[in-house]
Amino acid sequence: MQLSYPDSLPVCQLREEIIEVIKHHQVVIIPGETGSGKTTQLPKMCLEAGLGAAGTIGCTQPRRIAAIAVSDRVGEELQAPDLVAYKIRFHDKTSDNTIIKFMTDGVLLAETRQDSLLAQYGTIIVDEAHERSLNIDFLLGYLKNLLPRRPDLKLIISSATIDAEKFSRHFDDAPILSVSGRSYPIRTMHQEPAGSDENEDSYVEQAVAAVTGLANLPEGGDMLVFMPTERDINDTLDSLRPLFDQSHLLLPLYGRLPAPEQRKIFRPSHQRKIIVATNVAETSITVPGIRFVVDTGLARISRYNPRTGTTSLQVSRIAKASCDQRRGRCGRTGPGVCVRLYSEEDYLSRDEFTLPEIQRANLAEVILQMVHLKLGDPAKFPFIDPPPSTIIREGYRTLRELGALADEHHLTARGRLMAKLPLDPRISRILVEGLSLNARRETTILAAALSIGDPRIRPPEKEFKADEAHRQFVDKQSDFLTLLNIWNHCFNNPEEHFSKSRLSRLCKTAFLSWQRMREWMDVHEQIDRLLRVTQKESATAESASYEAVHKSLTSGFLRNICQKKEKNTYLASGNKEVILFPGSGLYNKGPQWAIAAEFIETTQLFARTVAAVDPSWLEQLGGDLCKRSWSEPHWEKKQGKVLAL
Ligand code: CDP
Ligand code: MG
C-alpha cells in the first residue's frame, strides 16, 4: 500500500522518529497542538511501522461526530476506504477488512466486557486524552492493568498539549514525543457582556453583532463561532441568515449533526464560511482555514456539588485552557482575530484547566459505571487521579440506598437501567421509578429542572412585583408541582405553537429567566432522548397523580426525608435540624413529613424544593431497599423514623 502524508502537517515532520519510538516502546505519549495532524496521521504511521499485521489499529475518540469524520478522512487519504471504518453505539461499520477502526471511547470500554484482553487489537490509540472524561480515565486505568498481560499490545496516547507528564508517569515513564505546532499571531479583543438577569440581551445577539463586525473587515477568511448548546447554535443561525445567507455559507456543527451535514464544514467553497459550533470544534474536530473566532466563553459542563448533593448541567464558564484552545483555532493557516464576548478580567479570573470529570462527578455515578463495566474494585483501580477512599465508601452507600446494587460487584435490574442513564444516580433513580409509576412526563421535566438553576428571578427593587407574579405558580403542598406549573405555563399551551418571541414575552411578564427556561427545555430534551434509548414507549399525555410523582421523587431523595419538629423546623437523617427555605410554597404551612431536593447551608441549614410525602411510601420504597441490599437504611415503623440514613 502506498502511504503518503501531507507535508504541511507538523506531525509529519516527526514521522521517522515516531515510527522508531513506536517500534521500541510499548507506550508512547504524543502531545501536540490541535490541527497538527495527530488524529489523521498517527494511524497511518502505525501501519508504516508494521503494526497493522498484528491486529486492528483501534483509535478512540471522545465524540461520535469525530469518529465518523476522521474515519472518512483517513479512508480517503489512504485511498482504501474499506480498510478504515468506525464503530459507534448503534452503528458498527467495521468488517473483516477493517485495519484501522475509529470508535468512541465508550465503545472500546464496552468491548472490554466481552473481550477482556482486547485480543482483536494490536495497537490502541487513545486520542484526545487531555479531555479526561470518565471514559478516558477508565480506559487508561484498564489499559494500565492490561499491558503486562498483553506485552505485544502497543498503546499511543495523544492529547492536546496538556497533562503529558502525568500520562507518562502513569505508564512507567513512557517516552513523550511532542509535536510542535505552527501558529500565526492572533489579535484578541475582549468585549464586556451586555446581559444581566433583567436585560437578557443574550450572548447569541452579542455573537451576531461580533460576526457582523468581523465580516466587514477587509481581510477575508472563514469564521468559527463557539456556542454552549445546540439550541443556541440554531438561534444564532436564525439571526445570521437574513444578514449573510447570500454572501456566506452558514453551517452548524454539533455532536448530533448527521454525517452529510458535518462533511460540509470540510468541503472547499467559493463562499466564505461561518461555522457555529459547540465545543466539538475546540479540539475534537479541526475546521480548516479559520481566520476569525468568536467565543462566548461558555459550555455545558456537568458538575456535582457535594454541598447540596446535586449535579448541575448548567451552561457555565469554560476554563482558561479552553478559551486559549478556542482562540488558537484561528491562527493555524495565517494571522487571526479572536473576539471574546467576555472581559479580560473575566478571562483572568477563570480556572486554569477544566477539572477531570472524575473530580467533578458524583462518585456514586462513577461506581455505578464501574460495576456495570466490571472494572473491579474502585479503591484498587489504577486511576490517574484516584478518588479518596471516604468518597468511594460514600458513593457505595448512595447506590445501596437507591437499590442499584445487588452486591459489591453486581447491579440489580434497576441498577442496570440506571447505568444506561449518564446522570446523577439519584436523578436516574427518580426517572426509573417514574417510568414504572407512569409519571414519565413529570419526572423528566423535574429531573431537568433539578439539573439547572431556579428559573424564577427577583430583580432588585422589583422583588414585590416578582413575588406577586410568581404566586400564580405556587402549589402549597409541593415545590415540585410549582416547578411543573411554571413549565406548563411556558411550554404546554396546545392552542399556541411554541415560539421564541412567545417564550420571551411569557418570561418577561412572569419574572422568569428566559435563558434558564431555554436551558431547562434543552436539558429536558436531552433526558427525554436518553429515556427513548432505554424505553420504547413515549410519555403519555395524561398527567400523573400526586402520589406517583412524589413517590418517584422520594425514591431518589430518600436520604433527604424530614419530619416536622415545629413550624418551619424539621429533623432530617442523622438528627440534623433543617429549616424550610423561606421561598418555599410550604413555608409556615409545613406538613408532618417532607422530602427536599437539596439542603443548603448558608446562615442555617435550609431545605430547598420541598414536598409533602406520605410516610407509608417510605415503607414501600425503603422496604424494597432492605431486601435488595445489606445496608442499614430502613424505615422503623414502631419508632416512626428513618434509622441509619
Ligand atoms: O488531531 P489533530 O488536531 O492534531 O489534527 P487532525 O484532526 O489530524 O487534522 C489535520 C488536518 O486535517 C486539519 O487541517 C483538518 O482540518 C484536516 N481534516 C480535514 O480536512 N477533514 C477531516 N475530515 C479531518 C481533518
Ligand atoms: Mg485530533
mmCIF file of N, CA, C and O and ligand atoms in Angstrom, residues 9 11 32-41 69-70 72-74 77 127-128 158 266 283-289 329, ligand 1:
data_model
loop_
_atom_site.group_PDB
_atom_site.id
_atom_site.type_symbol
_atom_site.label_atom_id
_atom_site.label_comp_id
_atom_site.label_asym_id
_atom_site.label_seq_id
_atom_site.Cartn_x
_atom_site.Cartn_y
_atom_site.Cartn_z
ATOM 1 N N LEU A 9 1.503 19.199 7.519
ATOM 2 C CA LEU A 9 1.096 18.953 8.905
ATOM 3 C C LEU A 9 2.317 18.703 9.800
ATOM 4 O O LEU A 9 3.151 17.854 9.496
ATOM 5 N N VAL A 11 2.931 17.073 12.437
ATOM 6 C CA VAL A 11 3.202 15.731 12.938
ATOM 7 C C VAL A 11 4.009 14.922 11.916
ATOM 8 O O VAL A 11 4.777 14.022 12.275
ATOM 9 N N GLY A 32 0.347 17.405 21.224
ATOM 10 C CA GLY A 32 0.559 18.339 20.120
ATOM 11 C C GLY A 32 -0.627 19.263 19.946
ATOM 12 O O GLY A 32 -1.743 18.935 20.350
ATOM 13 N N GLU A 33 -0.360 20.406 19.338
ATOM 14 C CA GLU A 33 -1.432 21.372 19.083
ATOM 15 C C GLU A 33 -2.553 20.745 18.265
ATOM 16 O O GLU A 33 -2.296 19.883 17.417
ATOM 17 N N THR A 34 -3.747 21.219 18.507
ATOM 18 C CA THR A 34 -4.882 20.791 17.689
ATOM 19 C C THR A 34 -4.643 21.213 16.244
ATOM 20 O O THR A 34 -4.192 22.326 15.989
ATOM 21 N N GLY A 35 -4.897 20.309 15.325
ATOM 22 C CA GLY A 35 -4.703 20.620 13.910
ATOM 23 C C GLY A 35 -3.329 20.233 13.401
ATOM 24 O O GLY A 35 -3.009 20.420 12.235
ATOM 25 N N SER A 36 -2.485 19.652 14.268
ATOM 26 C CA SER A 36 -1.148 19.300 13.806
ATOM 27 C C SER A 36 -1.143 17.954 13.093
ATOM 28 O O SER A 36 -0.111 17.516 12.611
ATOM 29 N N GLY A 37 -2.266 17.267 13.046
ATOM 30 C CA GLY A 37 -2.366 16.053 12.236
ATOM 31 C C GLY A 37 -2.290 14.761 13.027
ATOM 32 O O GLY A 37 -2.173 13.680 12.449
ATOM 33 N N LYS A 38 -2.402 14.833 14.350
ATOM 34 C CA LYS A 38 -2.282 13.622 15.157
ATOM 35 C C LYS A 38 -3.338 12.586 14.781
ATOM 36 O O LYS A 38 -3.025 11.440 14.479
ATOM 37 N N THR A 39 -4.589 13.003 14.835
ATOM 38 C CA THR A 39 -5.677 12.048 14.651
ATOM 39 C C THR A 39 -5.653 11.398 13.269
ATOM 40 O O THR A 39 -5.845 10.191 13.138
ATOM 41 N N THR A 40 -5.400 12.201 12.247
ATOM 42 C CA THR A 40 -5.458 11.645 10.895
ATOM 43 C C THR A 40 -4.171 10.929 10.501
ATOM 44 O O THR A 40 -4.216 9.981 9.713
ATOM 45 N N GLN A 41 -3.027 11.335 11.024
ATOM 46 C CA GLN A 41 -1.766 10.768 10.524
ATOM 47 C C GLN A 41 -1.210 9.620 11.373
ATOM 48 O O GLN A 41 -0.539 8.738 10.853
ATOM 49 N N ALA A 69 -16.085 11.559 11.277
ATOM 50 C CA ALA A 69 -15.377 12.484 10.385
ATOM 51 C C ALA A 69 -13.972 11.981 10.078
ATOM 52 O O ALA A 69 -13.522 12.003 8.935
ATOM 53 N N VAL A 70 -13.282 11.506 11.101
ATOM 54 C CA VAL A 70 -11.900 11.119 10.901
ATOM 55 C C VAL A 70 -11.805 9.800 10.140
ATOM 56 O O VAL A 70 -10.901 9.611 9.311
ATOM 57 N N ASP A 72 -13.810 8.745 7.787
ATOM 58 C CA ASP A 72 -13.969 9.130 6.377
ATOM 59 C C ASP A 72 -12.666 9.646 5.802
ATOM 60 O O ASP A 72 -12.227 9.257 4.728
ATOM 61 N N ARG A 73 -12.083 10.568 6.552
ATOM 62 C CA ARG A 73 -10.919 11.282 6.062
ATOM 63 C C ARG A 73 -9.730 10.338 5.857
ATOM 64 O O ARG A 73 -9.061 10.374 4.828
ATOM 65 N N VAL A 74 -9.478 9.483 6.836
ATOM 66 C CA VAL A 74 -8.310 8.602 6.735
ATOM 67 C C VAL A 74 -8.516 7.594 5.598
ATOM 68 O O VAL A 74 -7.579 7.287 4.849
ATOM 69 N N GLU A 77 -7.609 9.461 2.512
ATOM 70 C CA GLU A 77 -6.168 9.690 2.400
ATOM 71 C C GLU A 77 -5.431 8.418 2.006
ATOM 72 O O GLU A 77 -4.435 8.452 1.293
ATOM 73 N N ASP A 127 -7.070 8.837 21.798
ATOM 74 C CA ASP A 127 -6.921 10.196 21.281
ATOM 75 C C ASP A 127 -7.647 11.177 22.196
ATOM 76 O O ASP A 127 -8.591 10.797 22.896
ATOM 77 N N GLU A 128 -7.191 12.431 22.190
ATOM 78 C CA GLU A 128 -7.846 13.483 22.977
ATOM 79 C C GLU A 128 -7.830 13.149 24.469
ATOM 80 O O GLU A 128 -8.786 13.457 25.186
ATOM 81 N N SER A 158 -2.576 10.229 22.629
ATOM 82 C CA SER A 158 -2.344 11.537 22.032
ATOM 83 C C SER A 158 -3.299 12.529 22.661
ATOM 84 O O SER A 158 -4.418 12.208 23.060
ATOM 85 N N PHE A 266 -15.843 20.643 5.962
ATOM 86 C CA PHE A 266 -14.511 20.338 5.423
ATOM 87 C C PHE A 266 -14.426 20.627 3.929
ATOM 88 O O PHE A 266 -13.348 20.688 3.368
ATOM 89 N N THR A 283 -11.174 20.977 20.235
ATOM 90 C CA THR A 283 -10.026 20.140 19.871
ATOM 91 C C THR A 283 -10.431 18.914 19.056
ATOM 92 O O THR A 283 -9.629 18.395 18.296
ATOM 93 N N SER A 284 -11.672 18.428 19.221
ATOM 94 C CA SER A 284 -12.057 17.169 18.579
ATOM 95 C C SER A 284 -12.021 17.258 17.063
ATOM 96 O O SER A 284 -11.569 16.360 16.387
ATOM 97 N N ILE A 285 -12.574 18.337 16.542
ATOM 98 C CA ILE A 285 -12.682 18.480 15.098
ATOM 99 C C ILE A 285 -11.940 19.729 14.679
ATOM 100 O O ILE A 285 -12.204 20.812 15.188
ATOM 101 N N THR A 286 -10.958 19.555 13.800
ATOM 102 C CA THR A 286 -10.216 20.715 13.327
ATOM 103 C C THR A 286 -10.861 21.226 12.058
ATOM 104 O O THR A 286 -10.868 20.547 11.043
ATOM 105 N N VAL A 287 -11.418 22.409 12.146
ATOM 106 C CA VAL A 287 -12.018 23.010 10.967
ATOM 107 C C VAL A 287 -10.905 23.750 10.229
ATOM 108 O O VAL A 287 -10.235 24.586 10.820
ATOM 109 N N PRO A 288 -10.683 23.422 8.951
ATOM 110 C CA PRO A 288 -9.560 24.064 8.263
ATOM 111 C C PRO A 288 -9.848 25.520 7.894
ATOM 112 O O PRO A 288 -11.002 25.910 7.733
ATOM 113 N N GLY A 289 -8.791 26.301 7.792
ATOM 114 C CA GLY A 289 -8.896 27.646 7.209
ATOM 115 C C GLY A 289 -9.608 28.705 8.017
ATOM 116 O O GLY A 289 -10.104 29.681 7.478
ATOM 117 N N ARG A 329 -7.797 28.283 17.341
ATOM 118 C CA ARG A 329 -8.393 27.775 16.089
ATOM 119 C C ARG A 329 -8.201 28.723 14.924
ATOM 120 O O ARG A 329 -8.316 28.314 13.787
HETATM 121 O O1 CDP B 1 -5.720 15.590 15.605
HETATM 122 P P1 CDP B 1 -5.187 16.934 15.275
HETATM 123 O O2 CDP B 1 -5.965 18.013 15.903
HETATM 124 O O3 CDP B 1 -3.724 17.060 15.577
HETATM 125 O O4 CDP B 1 -5.316 17.150 13.689
HETATM 126 P P2 CDP B 1 -6.214 16.328 12.649
HETATM 127 O O5 CDP B 1 -7.582 16.134 13.150
HETATM 128 O O6 CDP B 1 -5.450 15.117 12.218
HETATM 129 O O7 CDP B 1 -6.339 17.324 11.448
HETATM 130 C C1 CDP B 1 -5.301 17.568 10.500
HETATM 131 C C2 CDP B 1 -5.851 18.367 9.321
HETATM 132 O O8 CDP B 1 -6.756 17.570 8.561
HETATM 133 C C3 CDP B 1 -6.597 19.610 9.727
HETATM 134 O O9 CDP B 1 -6.159 20.692 8.931
HETATM 135 C C4 CDP B 1 -8.034 19.264 9.422
HETATM 136 O O10 CDP B 1 -8.777 20.375 9.083
HETATM 137 C C5 CDP B 1 -7.921 18.298 8.277
HETATM 138 N N1 CDP B 1 -9.098 17.417 8.202
HETATM 139 C C6 CDP B 1 -9.991 17.518 7.146
HETATM 140 O O11 CDP B 1 -9.778 18.325 6.261
HETATM 141 N N2 CDP B 1 -11.084 16.696 7.067
HETATM 142 C C7 CDP B 1 -11.347 15.816 8.052
HETATM 143 N N3 CDP B 1 -12.445 15.052 7.975
HETATM 144 C C8 CDP B 1 -10.470 15.708 9.148
HETATM 145 C C9 CDP B 1 -9.342 16.533 9.193
#
